[in-house]
Amino acid sequence: MLITISGLPGSGKTTVARLVAAALGLEHVYAGDIFRRQAEAAGLSLQDYARQAETDHSIDRRLDRQMQERAKRGDVVLEGRLAAFMADRAGVEALRIFLDAPEAVRAERIVGREGGDTRSKLREIQAREESDARRYQEIYRVDYHDRSRYDRVIETGTRTPEEIAAEIVDEARGLAR
């Protein structure tokens, strides 16, 4: 079984992915964790490493190879903005989920976990989105926002992570029958 969970920053990807993985007894692999470990190994802050990734596409390609290889082994919840695309590139069938929420909700969630103020977090996530979208277009010619790539698009702004995870788990179990 392979489930990919993609979405915008603050949409609930990590929380939902952890819940889904736990409910199904699957490993949870988060592209953001891999990226953070790469930054640490390079001796750079996350922000500096992300800036470097804007011009050094080998950073994204290395991360993406790891995600593709893990997708091939299955029995995993792959979380990341390009997770569905990486499963497709690996030639693996997957339940592909995209989570979305209004910008204001996403900014509030990020403030709740990282601190700061909502207005500046909103500007940060907009800049991050713009940078990521540009890089993914340059590297792969892919728009991960394209909803047609996903089996399900779930609005998370007014629902609990538990409700969303239960819906995904039910769908995954139905597909596994």
PDB file of C-alpha atoms in Angstrom:
ATOM      1  CA  MET A   1       0.000   0.000   0.000  1.00  0.00           C
ATOM      2  CA  LEU A   2       1.239   3.473  -0.878  1.00  0.00           C
ATOM      3  CA  ILE A   3      -0.507   6.669   0.147  1.00  0.00           C
ATOM      4  CA  THR A   4       0.826  10.075  -0.837  1.00  0.00           C
ATOM      5  CA  ILE A   5      -0.208  13.185   1.040  1.00  0.00           C
ATOM      6  CA  SER A   6       0.581  16.505  -0.584  1.00  0.00           C
ATOM      7  CA  GLY A   7      -0.680  19.989   0.036  1.00  0.00           C
ATOM      8  CA  LEU A   8       0.123  23.542   0.909  1.00  0.00           C
ATOM      9  CA  PRO A   9       2.145  24.637   3.967  1.00  0.00           C
ATOM     10  CA  GLY A  10      -0.124  24.613   7.012  1.00  0.00           C
ATOM     11  CA  SER A  11      -2.784  22.440   5.362  1.00  0.00           C
ATOM     12  CA  GLY A  12      -2.316  19.655   7.930  1.00  0.00           C
ATOM     13  CA  LYS A  13      -0.175  17.280   5.865  1.00  0.00           C
ATOM     14  CA  THR A  14       2.122  16.129   8.649  1.00  0.00           C
ATOM     15  CA  THR A  15      -0.547  15.658  11.294  1.00  0.00           C
ATOM     16  CA  VAL A  16      -2.860  13.789   8.935  1.00  0.00           C
ATOM     17  CA  ALA A  17      -0.033  11.685   7.460  1.00  0.00           C
ATOM     18  CA  ARG A  18       1.096  10.601  10.942  1.00  0.00           C
ATOM     19  CA  LEU A  19      -2.453   9.627  11.896  1.00  0.00           C
ATOM     20  CA  VAL A  20      -3.008   7.688   8.659  1.00  0.00           C
ATOM     21  CA  ALA A  21       0.323   5.860   8.981  1.00  0.00           C
ATOM     22  CA  ALA A  22      -0.402   4.922  12.604  1.00  0.00           C
ATOM     23  CA  ALA A  23      -3.924   3.687  11.819  1.00  0.00           C
ATOM     24  CA  LEU A  24      -2.695   1.505   8.957  1.00  0.00           C
ATOM     25  CA  GLY A  25       0.575   0.376  10.549  1.00  0.00           C
ATOM     26  CA  LEU A  26       2.626   2.003   7.783  1.00  0.00           C
ATOM     27  CA  GLU A  27       5.871   3.923   7.876  1.00  0.00           C
ATOM     28  CA  HIS A  28       5.540   7.696   7.552  1.00  0.00           C
ATOM     29  CA  VAL A  29       8.215   9.322   5.365  1.00  0.00           C
ATOM     30  CA  TYR A  30       8.212  13.116   5.307  1.00  0.00           C
ATOM     31  CA  ALA A  31      10.133  14.938   2.583  1.00  0.00           C
ATOM     32  CA  GLY A  32      10.551  17.924   4.916  1.00  0.00           C
ATOM     33  CA  ASP A  33      12.478  15.778   7.411  1.00  0.00           C
ATOM     34  CA  ILE A  34      14.802  14.558   4.671  1.00  0.00           C
ATOM     35  CA  PHE A  35      15.340  18.144   3.494  1.00  0.00           C
ATOM     36  CA  ARG A  36      16.106  19.264   7.073  1.00  0.00           C
ATOM     37  CA  ARG A  37      18.637  16.426   7.517  1.00  0.00           C
ATOM     38  CA  GLN A  38      20.293  17.430   4.228  1.00  0.00           C
ATOM     39  CA  ALA A  39      20.535  21.053   5.431  1.00  0.00           C
ATOM     40  CA  GLU A  40      22.046  19.938   8.725  1.00  0.00           C
ATOM     41  CA  ALA A  41      24.562  17.689   6.950  1.00  0.00           C
ATOM     42  CA  ALA A  42      25.526  20.638   4.738  1.00  0.00           C
ATOM     43  CA  GLY A  43      26.005  22.796   7.846  1.00  0.00           C
ATOM     44  CA  LEU A  44      23.337  25.280   6.733  1.00  0.00           C
ATOM     45  CA  SER A  45      20.210  26.680   8.306  1.00  0.00           C
ATOM     46  CA  LEU A  46      16.971  25.512   6.754  1.00  0.00           C
ATOM     47  CA  GLN A  47      16.406  28.961   5.231  1.00  0.00           C
ATOM     48  CA  ASP A  48      19.924  29.119   3.750  1.00  0.00           C
ATOM     49  CA  TYR A  49      19.624  25.598   2.380  1.00  0.00           C
ATOM     50  CA  ALA A  50      16.242  26.430   0.814  1.00  0.00           C
ATOM     51  CA  ARG A  51      17.775  29.528  -0.815  1.00  0.00           C
ATOM     52  CA  GLN A  52      20.607  27.366  -2.147  1.00  0.00           C
ATOM     53  CA  ALA A  53      18.052  24.881  -3.522  1.00  0.00           C
ATOM     54  CA  GLU A  54      16.582  27.667  -5.666  1.00  0.00           C
ATOM     55  CA  THR A  55      19.694  27.589  -7.862  1.00  0.00           C
ATOM     56  CA  ASP A  56      21.207  24.173  -7.066  1.00  0.00           C
ATOM     57  CA  HIS A  57      18.669  21.674  -8.355  1.00  0.00           C
ATOM     58  CA  SER A  58      20.804  18.724  -7.250  1.00  0.00           C
ATOM     59  CA  ILE A  59      19.401  19.344  -3.755  1.00  0.00           C
ATOM     60  CA  ASP A  60      15.821  18.665  -4.833  1.00  0.00           C
ATOM     61  CA  ARG A  61      16.841  15.848  -7.153  1.00  0.00           C
ATOM     62  CA  ARG A  62      18.687  14.035  -4.331  1.00  0.00           C
ATOM     63  CA  LEU A  63      15.652  14.329  -2.049  1.00  0.00           C
ATOM     64  CA  ASP A  64      13.287  13.281  -4.820  1.00  0.00           C
ATOM     65  CA  ARG A  65      15.364  10.180  -5.652  1.00  0.00           C
ATOM     66  CA  GLN A  66      15.059   9.105  -2.038  1.00  0.00           C
ATOM     67  CA  MET A  67      11.288   9.597  -2.148  1.00  0.00           C
ATOM     68  CA  GLN A  68      10.992   7.624  -5.410  1.00  0.00           C
ATOM     69  CA  GLU A  69      13.059   4.750  -4.033  1.00  0.00           C
ATOM     70  CA  ARG A  70      10.952   4.620  -0.885  1.00  0.00           C
ATOM     71  CA  ALA A  71       7.752   4.688  -2.947  1.00  0.00           C
ATOM     72  CA  LYS A  72       8.901   1.612  -4.873  1.00  0.00           C
ATOM     73  CA  ARG A  73       9.098  -0.427  -1.653  1.00  0.00           C
ATOM     74  CA  GLY A  74       5.486   0.392  -0.699  1.00  0.00           C
ATOM     75  CA  ASP A  75       3.771   0.095   2.676  1.00  0.00           C
ATOM     76  CA  VAL A  76       4.346   3.755   3.391  1.00  0.00           C
ATOM     77  CA  VAL A  77       2.635   7.111   3.707  1.00  0.00           C
ATOM     78  CA  LEU A  78       4.791   9.506   1.679  1.00  0.00           C
ATOM     79  CA  GLU A  79       4.293  13.113   2.639  1.00  0.00           C
ATOM     80  CA  GLY A  80       5.556  16.049   0.650  1.00  0.00           C
ATOM     81  CA  ARG A  81       4.506  18.540  -1.952  1.00  0.00           C
ATOM     82  CA  LEU A  82       5.804  16.317  -4.762  1.00  0.00           C
ATOM     83  CA  ALA A  83       4.932  12.963  -3.151  1.00  0.00           C
ATOM     84  CA  ALA A  84       2.258  12.062  -5.725  1.00  0.00           C
ATOM     85  CA  PHE A  85       4.543  13.074  -8.574  1.00  0.00           C
ATOM     86  CA  MET A  86       7.380  10.970  -7.116  1.00  0.00           C
ATOM     87  CA  ALA A  87       5.095   7.928  -6.872  1.00  0.00           C
ATOM     88  CA  ASP A  88       4.111   8.463 -10.508  1.00  0.00           C
ATOM     89  CA  ARG A  89       7.781   8.753 -11.535  1.00  0.00           C
ATOM     90  CA  ALA A  90       8.533   5.554  -9.626  1.00  0.00           C
ATOM     91  CA  GLY A  91       5.752   3.816 -11.573  1.00  0.00           C
ATOM     92  CA  VAL A  92       3.899   2.851  -8.409  1.00  0.00           C
ATOM     93  CA  GLU A  93       0.144   2.842  -7.857  1.00  0.00           C
ATOM     94  CA  ALA A  94      -0.843   5.082  -4.961  1.00  0.00           C
ATOM     95  CA  LEU A  95      -3.791   6.695  -3.285  1.00  0.00           C
ATOM     96  CA  ARG A  96      -2.900  10.343  -3.989  1.00  0.00           C
ATOM     97  CA  ILE A  97      -4.309  12.904  -1.553  1.00  0.00           C
ATOM     98  CA  PHE A  98      -4.029  16.701  -1.680  1.00  0.00           C
ATOM     99  CA  LEU A  99      -4.873  18.756   1.417  1.00  0.00           C
ATOM    100  CA  ASP A 100      -5.886  22.391   1.163  1.00  0.00           C
ATOM    101  CA  ALA A 101      -7.067  25.152   3.480  1.00  0.00           C
ATOM    102  CA  PRO A 102      -7.571  28.906   3.171  1.00  0.00           C
ATOM    103  CA  GLU A 103      -4.379  30.972   3.505  1.00  0.00           C
ATOM    104  CA  ALA A 104      -5.523  32.597   6.749  1.00  0.00           C
ATOM    105  CA  VAL A 105      -6.152  29.195   8.360  1.00  0.00           C
ATOM    106  CA  ARG A 106      -2.786  27.891   7.179  1.00  0.00           C
ATOM    107  CA  ALA A 107      -0.980  30.967   8.501  1.00  0.00           C
ATOM    108  CA  GLU A 108      -2.704  30.619  11.901  1.00  0.00           C
ATOM    109  CA  ARG A 109      -1.685  26.954  12.110  1.00  0.00           C
ATOM    110  CA  ILE A 110       1.926  27.785  11.328  1.00  0.00           C
ATOM    111  CA  VAL A 111       1.924  30.572  13.940  1.00  0.00           C
ATOM    112  CA  GLY A 112       0.521  28.041  16.426  1.00  0.00           C
ATOM    113  CA  ARG A 113       3.459  25.691  15.938  1.00  0.00           C
ATOM    114  CA  GLU A 114       6.282  28.140  15.152  1.00  0.00           C
ATOM    115  CA  GLY A 115       5.237  31.392  16.816  1.00  0.00           C
ATOM    116  CA  GLY A 116       5.325  34.822  15.227  1.00  0.00           C
ATOM    117  CA  ASP A 117       2.464  36.848  13.882  1.00  0.00           C
ATOM    118  CA  THR A 118      -0.091  35.820  11.309  1.00  0.00           C
ATOM    119  CA  ARG A 119       0.608  38.596   8.820  1.00  0.00           C
ATOM    120  CA  SER A 120       4.333  37.858   8.556  1.00  0.00           C
ATOM    121  CA  LYS A 121       3.707  34.081   8.442  1.00  0.00           C
ATOM    122  CA  LEU A 122       1.275  34.620   5.597  1.00  0.00           C
ATOM    123  CA  ARG A 123       3.942  36.525   3.669  1.00  0.00           C
ATOM    124  CA  GLU A 124       6.466  33.763   4.429  1.00  0.00           C
ATOM    125  CA  ILE A 125       4.219  30.973   3.175  1.00  0.00           C
ATOM    126  CA  GLN A 126       3.364  32.950   0.043  1.00  0.00           C
ATOM    127  CA  ALA A 127       7.085  33.450  -0.676  1.00  0.00           C
ATOM    128  CA  ARG A 128       7.795  29.767   0.058  1.00  0.00           C
ATOM    129  CA  GLU A 129       4.982  28.676  -2.238  1.00  0.00           C
ATOM    130  CA  GLU A 130       6.261  30.910  -5.014  1.00  0.00           C
ATOM    131  CA  SER A 131       9.819  29.604  -4.638  1.00  0.00           C
ATOM    132  CA  ASP A 132       8.738  25.953  -4.519  1.00  0.00           C
ATOM    133  CA  ALA A 133       6.380  26.292  -7.481  1.00  0.00           C
ATOM    134  CA  ARG A 134       9.105  27.955  -9.553  1.00  0.00           C
ATOM    135  CA  ARG A 135      11.688  25.262  -8.653  1.00  0.00           C
ATOM    136  CA  TYR A 136       9.326  22.376  -9.408  1.00  0.00           C
ATOM    137  CA  GLN A 137       8.474  23.927 -12.785  1.00  0.00           C
ATOM    138  CA  GLU A 138      12.150  24.432 -13.612  1.00  0.00           C
ATOM    139  CA  ILE A 139      13.240  20.965 -12.513  1.00  0.00           C
ATOM    140  CA  TYR A 140      10.296  18.757 -13.528  1.00  0.00           C
ATOM    141  CA  ARG A 141       7.863  20.942 -15.474  1.00  0.00           C
ATOM    142  CA  VAL A 142       5.217  19.997 -12.915  1.00  0.00           C
ATOM    143  CA  ASP A 143       2.599  22.016 -11.066  1.00  0.00           C
ATOM    144  CA  TYR A 144       1.814  20.120  -7.891  1.00  0.00           C
ATOM    145  CA  HIS A 145      -1.189  22.414  -7.397  1.00  0.00           C
ATOM    146  CA  ASP A 146      -2.849  20.738 -10.410  1.00  0.00           C
ATOM    147  CA  ARG A 147      -5.768  19.001  -8.704  1.00  0.00           C
ATOM    148  CA  SER A 148      -6.206  16.510 -11.559  1.00  0.00           C
ATOM    149  CA  ARG A 149      -3.036  14.703 -10.347  1.00  0.00           C
ATOM    150  CA  TYR A 150      -4.799  13.581  -7.146  1.00  0.00           C
ATOM    151  CA  ASP A 151      -7.424  10.980  -6.344  1.00  0.00           C
ATOM    152  CA  ARG A 152      -8.852  13.179  -3.597  1.00  0.00           C
ATOM    153  CA  VAL A 153      -8.620  16.854  -2.713  1.00  0.00           C
ATOM    154  CA  ILE A 154      -9.667  17.463   0.880  1.00  0.00           C
ATOM    155  CA  GLU A 155     -10.430  20.858   2.387  1.00  0.00           C
ATOM    156  CA  THR A 156      -9.001  20.874   5.927  1.00  0.00           C
ATOM    157  CA  GLY A 157      -9.963  24.348   7.129  1.00  0.00           C
ATOM    158  CA  THR A 158     -13.045  23.324   9.101  1.00  0.00           C
ATOM    159  CA  ARG A 159     -12.342  19.663   9.871  1.00  0.00           C
ATOM    160  CA  THR A 160     -10.220  17.936  12.473  1.00  0.00           C
ATOM    161  CA  PRO A 161      -7.116  15.973  11.467  1.00  0.00           C
ATOM    162  CA  GLU A 162      -8.747  12.870  12.980  1.00  0.00           C
ATOM    163  CA  GLU A 163     -11.801  13.215  10.715  1.00  0.00           C
ATOM    164  CA  ILE A 164      -9.635  13.666   7.646  1.00  0.00           C
ATOM    165  CA  ALA A 165      -7.334  10.777   8.551  1.00  0.00           C
ATOM    166  CA  ALA A 166     -10.312   8.477   9.164  1.00  0.00           C
ATOM    167  CA  GLU A 167     -11.694   9.338   5.720  1.00  0.00           C
ATOM    168  CA  ILE A 168      -8.341   8.536   4.058  1.00  0.00           C
ATOM    169  CA  VAL A 169      -7.936   5.311   6.046  1.00  0.00           C
ATOM    170  CA  ASP A 170     -11.433   4.166   5.027  1.00  0.00           C
ATOM    171  CA  GLU A 171     -10.670   4.885   1.381  1.00  0.00           C
ATOM    172  CA  ALA A 172      -7.299   3.100   1.549  1.00  0.00           C
ATOM    173  CA  ARG A 173      -8.836   0.030   3.173  1.00  0.00           C
ATOM    174  CA  GLY A 174     -11.563   0.004   0.516  1.00  0.00           C
ATOM    175  CA  LEU A 175      -8.934   0.063  -2.243  1.00  0.00           C
ATOM    176  CA  ALA A 176      -6.950  -2.733  -0.583  1.00  0.00           C
ATOM    177  CA  ARG A 177      -9.907  -5.128  -0.725  1.00  0.00           C
TER     178      ARG A 177
END
